[in-house]
GROMACS .gro file of N, CA and C in nm:
model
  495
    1UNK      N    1   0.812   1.843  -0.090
    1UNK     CA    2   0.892   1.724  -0.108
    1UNK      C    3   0.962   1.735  -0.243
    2UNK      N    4   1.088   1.718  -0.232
    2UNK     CA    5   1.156   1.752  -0.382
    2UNK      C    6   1.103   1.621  -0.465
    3UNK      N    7   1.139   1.618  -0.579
    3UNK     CA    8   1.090   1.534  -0.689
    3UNK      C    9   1.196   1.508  -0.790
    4UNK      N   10   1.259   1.393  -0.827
    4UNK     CA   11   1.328   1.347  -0.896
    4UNK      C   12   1.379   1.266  -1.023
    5UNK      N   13   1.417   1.354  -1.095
    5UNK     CA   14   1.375   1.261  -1.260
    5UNK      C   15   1.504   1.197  -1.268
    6UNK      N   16   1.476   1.056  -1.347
    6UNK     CA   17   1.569   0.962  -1.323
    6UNK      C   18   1.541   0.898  -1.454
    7UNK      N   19   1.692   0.876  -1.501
    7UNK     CA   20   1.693   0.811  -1.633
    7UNK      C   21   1.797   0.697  -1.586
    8UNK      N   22   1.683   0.576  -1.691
    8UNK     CA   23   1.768   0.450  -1.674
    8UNK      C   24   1.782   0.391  -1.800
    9UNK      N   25   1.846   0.282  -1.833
    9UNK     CA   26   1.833   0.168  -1.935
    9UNK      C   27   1.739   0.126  -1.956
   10UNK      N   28   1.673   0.004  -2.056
   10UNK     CA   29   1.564  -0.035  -2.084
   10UNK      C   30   1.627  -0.199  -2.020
   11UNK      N   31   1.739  -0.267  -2.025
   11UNK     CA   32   1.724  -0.391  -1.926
   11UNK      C   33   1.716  -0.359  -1.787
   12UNK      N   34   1.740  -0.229  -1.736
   12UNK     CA   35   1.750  -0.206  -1.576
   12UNK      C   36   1.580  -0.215  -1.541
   13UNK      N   37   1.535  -0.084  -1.631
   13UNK     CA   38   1.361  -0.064  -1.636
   13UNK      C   39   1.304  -0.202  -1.630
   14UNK      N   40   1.317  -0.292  -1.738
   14UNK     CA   41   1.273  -0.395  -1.708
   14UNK      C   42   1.250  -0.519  -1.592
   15UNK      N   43   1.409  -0.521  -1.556
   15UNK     CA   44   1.400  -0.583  -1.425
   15UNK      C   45   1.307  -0.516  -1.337
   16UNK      N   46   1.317  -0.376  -1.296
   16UNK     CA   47   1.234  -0.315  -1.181
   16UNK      C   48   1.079  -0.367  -1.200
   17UNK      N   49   1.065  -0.335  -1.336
   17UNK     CA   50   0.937  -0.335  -1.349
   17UNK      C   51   0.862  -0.498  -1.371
   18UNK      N   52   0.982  -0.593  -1.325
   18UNK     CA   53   0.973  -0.728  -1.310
   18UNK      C   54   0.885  -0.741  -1.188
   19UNK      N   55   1.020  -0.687  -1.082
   19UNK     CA   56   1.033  -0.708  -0.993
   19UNK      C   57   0.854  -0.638  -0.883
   20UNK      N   58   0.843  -0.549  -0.942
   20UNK     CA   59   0.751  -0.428  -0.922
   20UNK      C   60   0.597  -0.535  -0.910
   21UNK      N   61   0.603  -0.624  -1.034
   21UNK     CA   62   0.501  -0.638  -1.070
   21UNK      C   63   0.453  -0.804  -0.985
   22UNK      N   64   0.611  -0.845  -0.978
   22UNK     CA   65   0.568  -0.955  -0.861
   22UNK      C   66   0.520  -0.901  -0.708
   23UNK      N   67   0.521  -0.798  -0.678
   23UNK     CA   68   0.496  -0.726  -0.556
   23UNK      C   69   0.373  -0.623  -0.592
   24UNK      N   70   0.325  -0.634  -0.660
   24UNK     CA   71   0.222  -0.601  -0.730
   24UNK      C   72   0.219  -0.388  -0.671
   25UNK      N   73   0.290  -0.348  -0.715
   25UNK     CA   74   0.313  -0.192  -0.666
   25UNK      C   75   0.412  -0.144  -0.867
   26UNK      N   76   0.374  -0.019  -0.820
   26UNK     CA   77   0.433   0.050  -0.987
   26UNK      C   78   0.575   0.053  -0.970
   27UNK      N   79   0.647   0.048  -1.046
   27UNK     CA   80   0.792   0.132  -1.086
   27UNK      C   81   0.843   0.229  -1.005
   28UNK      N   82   0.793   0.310  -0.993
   28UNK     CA   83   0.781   0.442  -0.891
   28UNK      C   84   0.786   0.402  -0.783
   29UNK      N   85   0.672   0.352  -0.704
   29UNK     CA   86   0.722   0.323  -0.569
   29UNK      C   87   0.822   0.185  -0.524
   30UNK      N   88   0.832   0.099  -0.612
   30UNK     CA   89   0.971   0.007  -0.625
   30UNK      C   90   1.069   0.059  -0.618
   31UNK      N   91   1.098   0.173  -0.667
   31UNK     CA   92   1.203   0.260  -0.674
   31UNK      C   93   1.256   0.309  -0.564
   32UNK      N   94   1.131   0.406  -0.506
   32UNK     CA   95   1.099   0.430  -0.389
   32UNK      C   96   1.152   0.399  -0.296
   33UNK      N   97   1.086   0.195  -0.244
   33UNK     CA   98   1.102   0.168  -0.191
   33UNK      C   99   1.254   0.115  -0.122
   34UNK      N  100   1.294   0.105  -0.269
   34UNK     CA  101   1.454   0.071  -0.270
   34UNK      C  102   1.566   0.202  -0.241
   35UNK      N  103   1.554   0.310  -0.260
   35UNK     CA  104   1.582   0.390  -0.187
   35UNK      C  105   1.543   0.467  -0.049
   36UNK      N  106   1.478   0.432  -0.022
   36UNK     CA  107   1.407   0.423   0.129
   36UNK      C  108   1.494   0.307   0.212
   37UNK      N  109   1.542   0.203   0.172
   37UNK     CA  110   1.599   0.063   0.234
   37UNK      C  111   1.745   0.130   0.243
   38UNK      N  112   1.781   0.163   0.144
   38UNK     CA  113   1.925   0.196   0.112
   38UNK      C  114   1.953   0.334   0.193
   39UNK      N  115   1.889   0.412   0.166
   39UNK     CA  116   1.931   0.543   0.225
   39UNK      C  117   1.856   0.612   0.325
   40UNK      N  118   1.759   0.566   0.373
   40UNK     CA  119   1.606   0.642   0.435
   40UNK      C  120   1.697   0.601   0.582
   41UNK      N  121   1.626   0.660   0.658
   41UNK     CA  122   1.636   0.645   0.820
   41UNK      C  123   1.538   0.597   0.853
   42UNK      N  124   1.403   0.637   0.779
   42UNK     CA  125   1.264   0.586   0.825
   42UNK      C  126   1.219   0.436   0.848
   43UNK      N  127   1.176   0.375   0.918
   43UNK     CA  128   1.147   0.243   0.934
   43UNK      C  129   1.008   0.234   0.868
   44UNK      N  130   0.951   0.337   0.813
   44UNK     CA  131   0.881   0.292   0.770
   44UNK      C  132   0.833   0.182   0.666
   45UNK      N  133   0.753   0.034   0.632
   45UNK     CA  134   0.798   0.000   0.512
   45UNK      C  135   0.689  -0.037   0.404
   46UNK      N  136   0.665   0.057   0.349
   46UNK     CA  137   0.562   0.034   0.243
   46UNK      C  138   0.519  -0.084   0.158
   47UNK      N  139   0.585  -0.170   0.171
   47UNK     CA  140   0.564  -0.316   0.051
   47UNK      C  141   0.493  -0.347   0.210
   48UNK      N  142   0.559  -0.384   0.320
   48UNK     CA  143   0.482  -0.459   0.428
   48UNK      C  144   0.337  -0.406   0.452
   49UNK      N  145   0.330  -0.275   0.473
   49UNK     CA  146   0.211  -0.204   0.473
   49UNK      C  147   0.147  -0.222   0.414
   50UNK      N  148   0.105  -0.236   0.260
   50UNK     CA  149   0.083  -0.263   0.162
   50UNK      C  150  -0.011  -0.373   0.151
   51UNK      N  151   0.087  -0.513   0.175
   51UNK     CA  152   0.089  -0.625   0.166
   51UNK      C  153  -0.051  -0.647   0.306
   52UNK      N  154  -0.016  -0.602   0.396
   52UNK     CA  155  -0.112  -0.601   0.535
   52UNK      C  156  -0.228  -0.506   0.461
   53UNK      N  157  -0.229  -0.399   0.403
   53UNK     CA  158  -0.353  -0.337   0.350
   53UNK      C  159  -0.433  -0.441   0.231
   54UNK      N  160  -0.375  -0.539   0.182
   54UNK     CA  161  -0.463  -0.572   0.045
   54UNK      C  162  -0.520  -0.724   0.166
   55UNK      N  163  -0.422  -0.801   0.207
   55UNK     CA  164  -0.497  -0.846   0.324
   55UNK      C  165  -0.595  -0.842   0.373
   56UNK      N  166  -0.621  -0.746   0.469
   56UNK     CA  167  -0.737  -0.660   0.499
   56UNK      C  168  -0.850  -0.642   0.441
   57UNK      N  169  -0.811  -0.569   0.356
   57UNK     CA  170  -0.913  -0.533   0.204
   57UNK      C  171  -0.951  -0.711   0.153
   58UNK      N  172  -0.907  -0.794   0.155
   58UNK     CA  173  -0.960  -0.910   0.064
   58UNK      C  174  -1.070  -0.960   0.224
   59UNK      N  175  -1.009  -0.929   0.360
   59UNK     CA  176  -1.092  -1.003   0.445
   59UNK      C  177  -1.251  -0.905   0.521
   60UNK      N  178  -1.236  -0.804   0.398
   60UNK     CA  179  -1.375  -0.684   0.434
   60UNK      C  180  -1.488  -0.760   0.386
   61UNK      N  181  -1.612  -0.682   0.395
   61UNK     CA  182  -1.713  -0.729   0.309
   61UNK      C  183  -1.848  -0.616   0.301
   62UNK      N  184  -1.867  -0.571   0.216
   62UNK     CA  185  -1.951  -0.463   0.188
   62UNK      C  186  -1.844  -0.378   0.123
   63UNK      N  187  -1.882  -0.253   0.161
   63UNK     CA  188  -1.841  -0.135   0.069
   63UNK      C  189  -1.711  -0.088   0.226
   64UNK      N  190  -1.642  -0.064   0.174
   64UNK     CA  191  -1.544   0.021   0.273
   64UNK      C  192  -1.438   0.165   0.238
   65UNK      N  193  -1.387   0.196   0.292
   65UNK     CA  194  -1.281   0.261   0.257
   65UNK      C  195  -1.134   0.254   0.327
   66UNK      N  196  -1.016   0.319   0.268
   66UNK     CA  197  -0.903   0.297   0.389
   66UNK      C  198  -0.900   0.329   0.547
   67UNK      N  199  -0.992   0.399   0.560
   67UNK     CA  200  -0.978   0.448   0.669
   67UNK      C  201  -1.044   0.335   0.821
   68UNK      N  202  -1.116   0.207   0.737
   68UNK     CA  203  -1.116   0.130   0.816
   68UNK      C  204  -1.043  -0.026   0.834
   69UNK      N  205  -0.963   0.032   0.753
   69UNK     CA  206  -0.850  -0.079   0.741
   69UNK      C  207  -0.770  -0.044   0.869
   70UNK      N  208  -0.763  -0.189   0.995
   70UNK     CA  209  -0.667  -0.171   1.080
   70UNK      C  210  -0.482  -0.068   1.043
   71UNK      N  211  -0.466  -0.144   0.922
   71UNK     CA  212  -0.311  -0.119   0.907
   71UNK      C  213  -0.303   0.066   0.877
   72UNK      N  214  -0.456   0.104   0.825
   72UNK     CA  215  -0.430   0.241   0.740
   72UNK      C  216  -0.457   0.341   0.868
   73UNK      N  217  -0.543   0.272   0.954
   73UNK     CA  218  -0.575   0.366   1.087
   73UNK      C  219  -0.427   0.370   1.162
   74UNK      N  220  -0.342   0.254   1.170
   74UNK     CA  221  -0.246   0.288   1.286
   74UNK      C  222  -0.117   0.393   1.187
   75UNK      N  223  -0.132   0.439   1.085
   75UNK     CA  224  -0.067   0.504   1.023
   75UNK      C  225  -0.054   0.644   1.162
   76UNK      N  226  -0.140   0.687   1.148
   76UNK     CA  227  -0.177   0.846   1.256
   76UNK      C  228  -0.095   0.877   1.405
   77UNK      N  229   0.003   0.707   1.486
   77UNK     CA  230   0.059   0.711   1.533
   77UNK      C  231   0.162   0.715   1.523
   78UNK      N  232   0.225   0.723   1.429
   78UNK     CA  233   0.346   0.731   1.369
   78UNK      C  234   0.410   0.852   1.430
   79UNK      N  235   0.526   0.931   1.469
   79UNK     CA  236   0.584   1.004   1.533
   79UNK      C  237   0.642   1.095   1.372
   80UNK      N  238   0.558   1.217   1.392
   80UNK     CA  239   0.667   1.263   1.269
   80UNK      C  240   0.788   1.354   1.329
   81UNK      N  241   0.761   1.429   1.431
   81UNK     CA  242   0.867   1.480   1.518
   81UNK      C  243   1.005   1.425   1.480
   82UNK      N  244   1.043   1.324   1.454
   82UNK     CA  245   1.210   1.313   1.480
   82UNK      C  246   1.257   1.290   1.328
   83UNK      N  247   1.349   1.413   1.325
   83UNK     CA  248   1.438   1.444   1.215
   83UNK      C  249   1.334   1.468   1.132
   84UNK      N  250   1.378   1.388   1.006
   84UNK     CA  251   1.325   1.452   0.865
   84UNK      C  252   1.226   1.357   0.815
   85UNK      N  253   1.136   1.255   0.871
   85UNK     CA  254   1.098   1.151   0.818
   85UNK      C  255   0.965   1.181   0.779
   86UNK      N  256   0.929   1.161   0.709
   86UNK     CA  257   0.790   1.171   0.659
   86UNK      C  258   0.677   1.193   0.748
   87UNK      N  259   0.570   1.246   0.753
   87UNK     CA  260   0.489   1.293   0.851
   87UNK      C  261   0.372   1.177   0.820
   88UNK      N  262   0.234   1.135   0.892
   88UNK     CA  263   0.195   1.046   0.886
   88UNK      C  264   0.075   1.087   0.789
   89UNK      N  265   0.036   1.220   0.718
   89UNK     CA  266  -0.014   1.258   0.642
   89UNK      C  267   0.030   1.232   0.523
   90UNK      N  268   0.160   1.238   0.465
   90UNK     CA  269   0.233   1.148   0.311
   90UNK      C  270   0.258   1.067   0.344
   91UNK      N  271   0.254   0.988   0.418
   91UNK     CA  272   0.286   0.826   0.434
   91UNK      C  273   0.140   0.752   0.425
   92UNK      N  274   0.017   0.800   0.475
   92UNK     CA  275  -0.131   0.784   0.405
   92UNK      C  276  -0.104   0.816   0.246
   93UNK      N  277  -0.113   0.946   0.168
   93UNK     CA  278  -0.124   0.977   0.058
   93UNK      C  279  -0.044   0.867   0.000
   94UNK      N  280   0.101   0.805   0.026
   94UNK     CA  281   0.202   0.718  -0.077
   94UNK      C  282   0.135   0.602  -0.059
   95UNK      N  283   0.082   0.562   0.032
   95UNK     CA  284   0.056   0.385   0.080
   95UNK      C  285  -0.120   0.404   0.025
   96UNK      N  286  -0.137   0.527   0.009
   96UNK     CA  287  -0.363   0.525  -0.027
   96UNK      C  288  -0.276   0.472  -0.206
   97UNK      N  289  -0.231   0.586  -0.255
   97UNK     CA  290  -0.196   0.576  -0.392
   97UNK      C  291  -0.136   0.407  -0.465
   98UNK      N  292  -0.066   0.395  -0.357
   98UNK     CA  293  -0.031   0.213  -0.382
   98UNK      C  294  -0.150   0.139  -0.368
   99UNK      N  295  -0.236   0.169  -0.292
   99UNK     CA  296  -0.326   0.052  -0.277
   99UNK      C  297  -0.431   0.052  -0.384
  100UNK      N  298  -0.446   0.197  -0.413
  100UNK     CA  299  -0.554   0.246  -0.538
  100UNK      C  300  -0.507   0.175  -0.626
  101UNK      N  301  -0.347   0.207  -0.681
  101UNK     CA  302  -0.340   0.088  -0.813
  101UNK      C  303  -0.349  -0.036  -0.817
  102UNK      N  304  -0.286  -0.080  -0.681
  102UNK     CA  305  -0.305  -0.253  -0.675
  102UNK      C  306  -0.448  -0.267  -0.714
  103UNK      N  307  -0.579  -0.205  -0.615
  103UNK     CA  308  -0.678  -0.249  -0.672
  103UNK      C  309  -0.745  -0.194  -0.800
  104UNK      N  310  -0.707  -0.091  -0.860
  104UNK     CA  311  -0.699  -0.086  -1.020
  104UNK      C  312  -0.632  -0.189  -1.090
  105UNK      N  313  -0.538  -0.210  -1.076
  105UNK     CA  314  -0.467  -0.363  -1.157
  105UNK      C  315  -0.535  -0.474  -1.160
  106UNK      N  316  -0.634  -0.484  -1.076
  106UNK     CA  317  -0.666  -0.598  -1.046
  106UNK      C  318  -0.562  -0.715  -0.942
  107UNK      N  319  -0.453  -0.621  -0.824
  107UNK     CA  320  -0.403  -0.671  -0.767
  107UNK      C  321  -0.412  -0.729  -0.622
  108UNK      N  322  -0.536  -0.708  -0.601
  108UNK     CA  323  -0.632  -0.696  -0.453
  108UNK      C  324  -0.751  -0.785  -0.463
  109UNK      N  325  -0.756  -0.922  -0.428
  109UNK     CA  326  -0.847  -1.035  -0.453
  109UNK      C  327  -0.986  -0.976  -0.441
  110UNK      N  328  -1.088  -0.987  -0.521
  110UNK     CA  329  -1.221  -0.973  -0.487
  110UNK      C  330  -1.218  -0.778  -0.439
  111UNK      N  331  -1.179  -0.743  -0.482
  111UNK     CA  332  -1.166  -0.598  -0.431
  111UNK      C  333  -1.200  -0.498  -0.573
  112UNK      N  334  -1.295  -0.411  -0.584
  112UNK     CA  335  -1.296  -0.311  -0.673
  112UNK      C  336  -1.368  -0.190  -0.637
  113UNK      N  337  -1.316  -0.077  -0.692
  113UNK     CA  338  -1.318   0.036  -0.639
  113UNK      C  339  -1.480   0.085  -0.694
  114UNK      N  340  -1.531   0.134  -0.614
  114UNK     CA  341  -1.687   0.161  -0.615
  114UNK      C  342  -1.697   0.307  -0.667
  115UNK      N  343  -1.783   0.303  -0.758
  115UNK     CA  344  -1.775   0.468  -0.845
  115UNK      C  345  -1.919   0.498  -0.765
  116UNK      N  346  -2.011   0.446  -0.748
  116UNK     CA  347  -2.135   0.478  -0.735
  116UNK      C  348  -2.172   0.540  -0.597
  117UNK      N  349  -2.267   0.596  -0.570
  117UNK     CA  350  -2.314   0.578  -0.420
  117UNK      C  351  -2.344   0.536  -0.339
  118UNK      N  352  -2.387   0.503  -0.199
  118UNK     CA  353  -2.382   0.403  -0.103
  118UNK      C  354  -2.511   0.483  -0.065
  119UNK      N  355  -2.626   0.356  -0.078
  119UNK     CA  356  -2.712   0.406   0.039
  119UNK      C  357  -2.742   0.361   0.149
  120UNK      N  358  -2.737   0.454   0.257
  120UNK     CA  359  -2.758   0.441   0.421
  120UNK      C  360  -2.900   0.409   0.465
  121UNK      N  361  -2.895   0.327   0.582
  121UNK     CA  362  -3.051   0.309   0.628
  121UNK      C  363  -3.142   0.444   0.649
  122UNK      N  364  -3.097   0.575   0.645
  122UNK     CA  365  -3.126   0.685   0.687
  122UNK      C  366  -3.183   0.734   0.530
  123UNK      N  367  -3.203   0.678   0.443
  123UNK     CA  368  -3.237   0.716   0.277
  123UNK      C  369  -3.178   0.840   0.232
  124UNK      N  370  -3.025   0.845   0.273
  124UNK     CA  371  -2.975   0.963   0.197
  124UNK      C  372  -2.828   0.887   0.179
  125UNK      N  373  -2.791   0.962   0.078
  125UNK     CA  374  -2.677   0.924  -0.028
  125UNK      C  375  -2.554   0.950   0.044
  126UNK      N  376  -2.449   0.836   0.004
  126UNK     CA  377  -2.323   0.889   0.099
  126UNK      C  378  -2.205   0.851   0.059
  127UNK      N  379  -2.177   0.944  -0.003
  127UNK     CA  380  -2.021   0.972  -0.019
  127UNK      C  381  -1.905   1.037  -0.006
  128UNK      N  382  -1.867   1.007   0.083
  128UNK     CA  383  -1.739   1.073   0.141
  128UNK      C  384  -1.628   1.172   0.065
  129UNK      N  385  -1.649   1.308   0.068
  129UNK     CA  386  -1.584   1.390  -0.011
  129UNK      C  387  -1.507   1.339  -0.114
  130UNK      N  388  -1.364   1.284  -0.074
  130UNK     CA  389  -1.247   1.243  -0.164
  130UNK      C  390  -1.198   1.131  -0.127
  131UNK      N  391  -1.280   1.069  -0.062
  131UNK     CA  392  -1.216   0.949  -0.014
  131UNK      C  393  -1.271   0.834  -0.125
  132UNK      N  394  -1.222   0.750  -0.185
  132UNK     CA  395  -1.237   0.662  -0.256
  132UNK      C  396  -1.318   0.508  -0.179
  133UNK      N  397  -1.433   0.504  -0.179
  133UNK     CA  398  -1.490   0.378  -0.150
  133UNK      C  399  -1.432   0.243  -0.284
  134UNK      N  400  -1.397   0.126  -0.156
  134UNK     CA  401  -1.420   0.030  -0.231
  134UNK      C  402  -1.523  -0.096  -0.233
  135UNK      N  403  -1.512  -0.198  -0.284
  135UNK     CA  404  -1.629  -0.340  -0.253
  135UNK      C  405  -1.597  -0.416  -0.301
  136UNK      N  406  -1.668  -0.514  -0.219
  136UNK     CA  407  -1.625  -0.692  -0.308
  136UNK      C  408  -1.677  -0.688  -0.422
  137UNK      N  409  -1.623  -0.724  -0.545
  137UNK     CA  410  -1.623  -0.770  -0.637
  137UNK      C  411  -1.770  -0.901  -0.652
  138UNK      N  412  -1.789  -1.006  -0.551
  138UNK     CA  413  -1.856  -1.053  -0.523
  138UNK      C  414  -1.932  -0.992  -0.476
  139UNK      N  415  -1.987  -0.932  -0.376
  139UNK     CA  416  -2.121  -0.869  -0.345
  139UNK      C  417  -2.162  -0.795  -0.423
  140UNK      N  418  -2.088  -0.704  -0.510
  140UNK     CA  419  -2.113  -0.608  -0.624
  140UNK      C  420  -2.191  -0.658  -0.699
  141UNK      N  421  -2.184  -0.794  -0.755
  141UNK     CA  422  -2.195  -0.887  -0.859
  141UNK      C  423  -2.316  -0.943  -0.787
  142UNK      N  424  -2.384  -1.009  -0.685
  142UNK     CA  425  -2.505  -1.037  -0.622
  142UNK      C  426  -2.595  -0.923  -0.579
  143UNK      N  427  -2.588  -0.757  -0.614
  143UNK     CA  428  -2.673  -0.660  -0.623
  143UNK      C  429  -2.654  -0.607  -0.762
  144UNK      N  430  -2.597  -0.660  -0.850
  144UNK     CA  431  -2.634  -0.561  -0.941
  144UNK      C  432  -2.647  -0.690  -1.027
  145UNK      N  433  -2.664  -0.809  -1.046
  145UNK     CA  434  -2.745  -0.895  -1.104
  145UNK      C  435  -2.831  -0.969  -1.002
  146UNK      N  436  -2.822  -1.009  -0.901
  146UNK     CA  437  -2.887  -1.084  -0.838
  146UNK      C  438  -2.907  -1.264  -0.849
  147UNK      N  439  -2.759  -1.272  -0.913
  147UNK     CA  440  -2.765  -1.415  -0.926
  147UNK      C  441  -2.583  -1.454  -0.869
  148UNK      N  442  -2.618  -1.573  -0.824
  148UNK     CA  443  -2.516  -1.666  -0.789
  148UNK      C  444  -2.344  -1.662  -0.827
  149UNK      N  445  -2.266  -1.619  -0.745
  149UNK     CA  446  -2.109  -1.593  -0.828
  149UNK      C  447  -2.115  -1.686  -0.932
  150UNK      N  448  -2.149  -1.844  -0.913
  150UNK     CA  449  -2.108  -1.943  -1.042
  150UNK      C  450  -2.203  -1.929  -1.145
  151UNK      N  451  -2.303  -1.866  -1.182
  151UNK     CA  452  -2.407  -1.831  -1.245
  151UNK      C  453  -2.315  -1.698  -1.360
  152UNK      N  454  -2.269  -1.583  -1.292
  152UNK     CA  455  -2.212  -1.502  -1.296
  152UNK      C  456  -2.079  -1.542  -1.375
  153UNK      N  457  -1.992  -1.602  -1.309
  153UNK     CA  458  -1.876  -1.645  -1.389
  153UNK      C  459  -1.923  -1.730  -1.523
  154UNK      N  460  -1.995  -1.784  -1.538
  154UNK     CA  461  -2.037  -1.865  -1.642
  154UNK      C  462  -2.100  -1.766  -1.732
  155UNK      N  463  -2.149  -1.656  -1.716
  155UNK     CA  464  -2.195  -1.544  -1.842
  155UNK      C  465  -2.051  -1.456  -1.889
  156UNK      N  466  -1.993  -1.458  -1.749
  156UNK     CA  467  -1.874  -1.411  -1.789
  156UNK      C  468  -1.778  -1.443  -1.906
  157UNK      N  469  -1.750  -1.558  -1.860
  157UNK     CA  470  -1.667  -1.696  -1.930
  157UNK      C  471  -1.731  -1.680  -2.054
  158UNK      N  472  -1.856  -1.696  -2.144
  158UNK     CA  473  -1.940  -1.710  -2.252
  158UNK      C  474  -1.888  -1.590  -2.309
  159UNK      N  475  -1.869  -1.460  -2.289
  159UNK     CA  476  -1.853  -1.316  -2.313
  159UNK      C  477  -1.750  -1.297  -2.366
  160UNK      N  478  -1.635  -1.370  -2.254
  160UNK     CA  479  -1.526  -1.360  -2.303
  160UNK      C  480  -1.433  -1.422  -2.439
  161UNK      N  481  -1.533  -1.540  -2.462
  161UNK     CA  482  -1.480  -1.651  -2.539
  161UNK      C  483  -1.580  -1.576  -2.681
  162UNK      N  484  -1.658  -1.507  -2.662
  162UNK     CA  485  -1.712  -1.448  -2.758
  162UNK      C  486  -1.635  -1.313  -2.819
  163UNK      N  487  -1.590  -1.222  -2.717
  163UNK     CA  488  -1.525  -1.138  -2.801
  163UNK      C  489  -1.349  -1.190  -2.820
  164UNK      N  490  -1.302  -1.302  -2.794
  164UNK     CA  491  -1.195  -1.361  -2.851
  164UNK      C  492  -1.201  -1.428  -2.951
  165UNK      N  493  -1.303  -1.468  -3.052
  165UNK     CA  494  -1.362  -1.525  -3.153
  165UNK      C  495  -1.344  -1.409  -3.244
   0.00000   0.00000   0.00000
């Protein structure tokens, strides 16, 4: 896939990265996306996708990954056969990478990306090569303290007002 360096202004940058940030996606794929609208043939549309993936992701519960997100599974039907359009293998990689930052930003309600391991009823450890597990933010927070979200927010809240002092 060719790759393209692009120089802009600092009021243009800004707007994008206005605009970017109300749609909660980087610069890069704003960009992207706007040349994809303008010039692409592909119907594909990544902000919608997107938008249906963090969806999803806010209505999970436990530990998951993309691959059981309705919107990320019907990716695989996608037809790459005609003309030049993206195959349904980089259209996973661009739309996994968007969703990774949204929920790095903190742009994905109750959603954070799980570093640790998952254990199975079978007492062995499981983590999926390269696939990035995520989890509620809330359930995270009721196993690794064992107390009440409003319990929780309230040590939070104390913490915070402490290192702003």
């Amino acid at each position: 896939m060719p790759r393209v360096n692009l120089s802009i202004n600092q009021e243009m940058y800004d707007k994008i990265k206005h605009q970017a940030e109300i749609q909660g996606i980087s610069v890069n794929n704003m960009i992207y996306s706007q040349l994809q609208k303008q010039y692409g043939d592909d119907e594909f549309d990544y902000i919608v996708a997107l938008d249906c993936l963090k969806q999803e992701a806010s209505e999970k519960s436990g530990y998951f990954s993309l691959w059981e997100l309705p919107t990320f599974k019907e990716i695989s039907n996608i037809d790459s056969e005609q003309g030049k359009k993206e195959s349904p293998e980089q259209i996973r990689a661009r739309l996994g990478k968007m969703f990774h930052d949204s929920v790095k930003n903190g742009q994905v309600w109750d959603v954070m990306i799980h570093t640790g391991k998952i254990e199975v009823p079978q007492h062995k450890s499981k983590r999926p090569g390269r696939a990035v597990i995520y989890a509620k933010k809330s359930e995270q927070r009721k196993l690794l303290y064992n107390t009440p979200d409003d319990i929780f927010n309230i040590v939070e809240q104390h913490l915070q007002e402490a290192i702003n002092q």
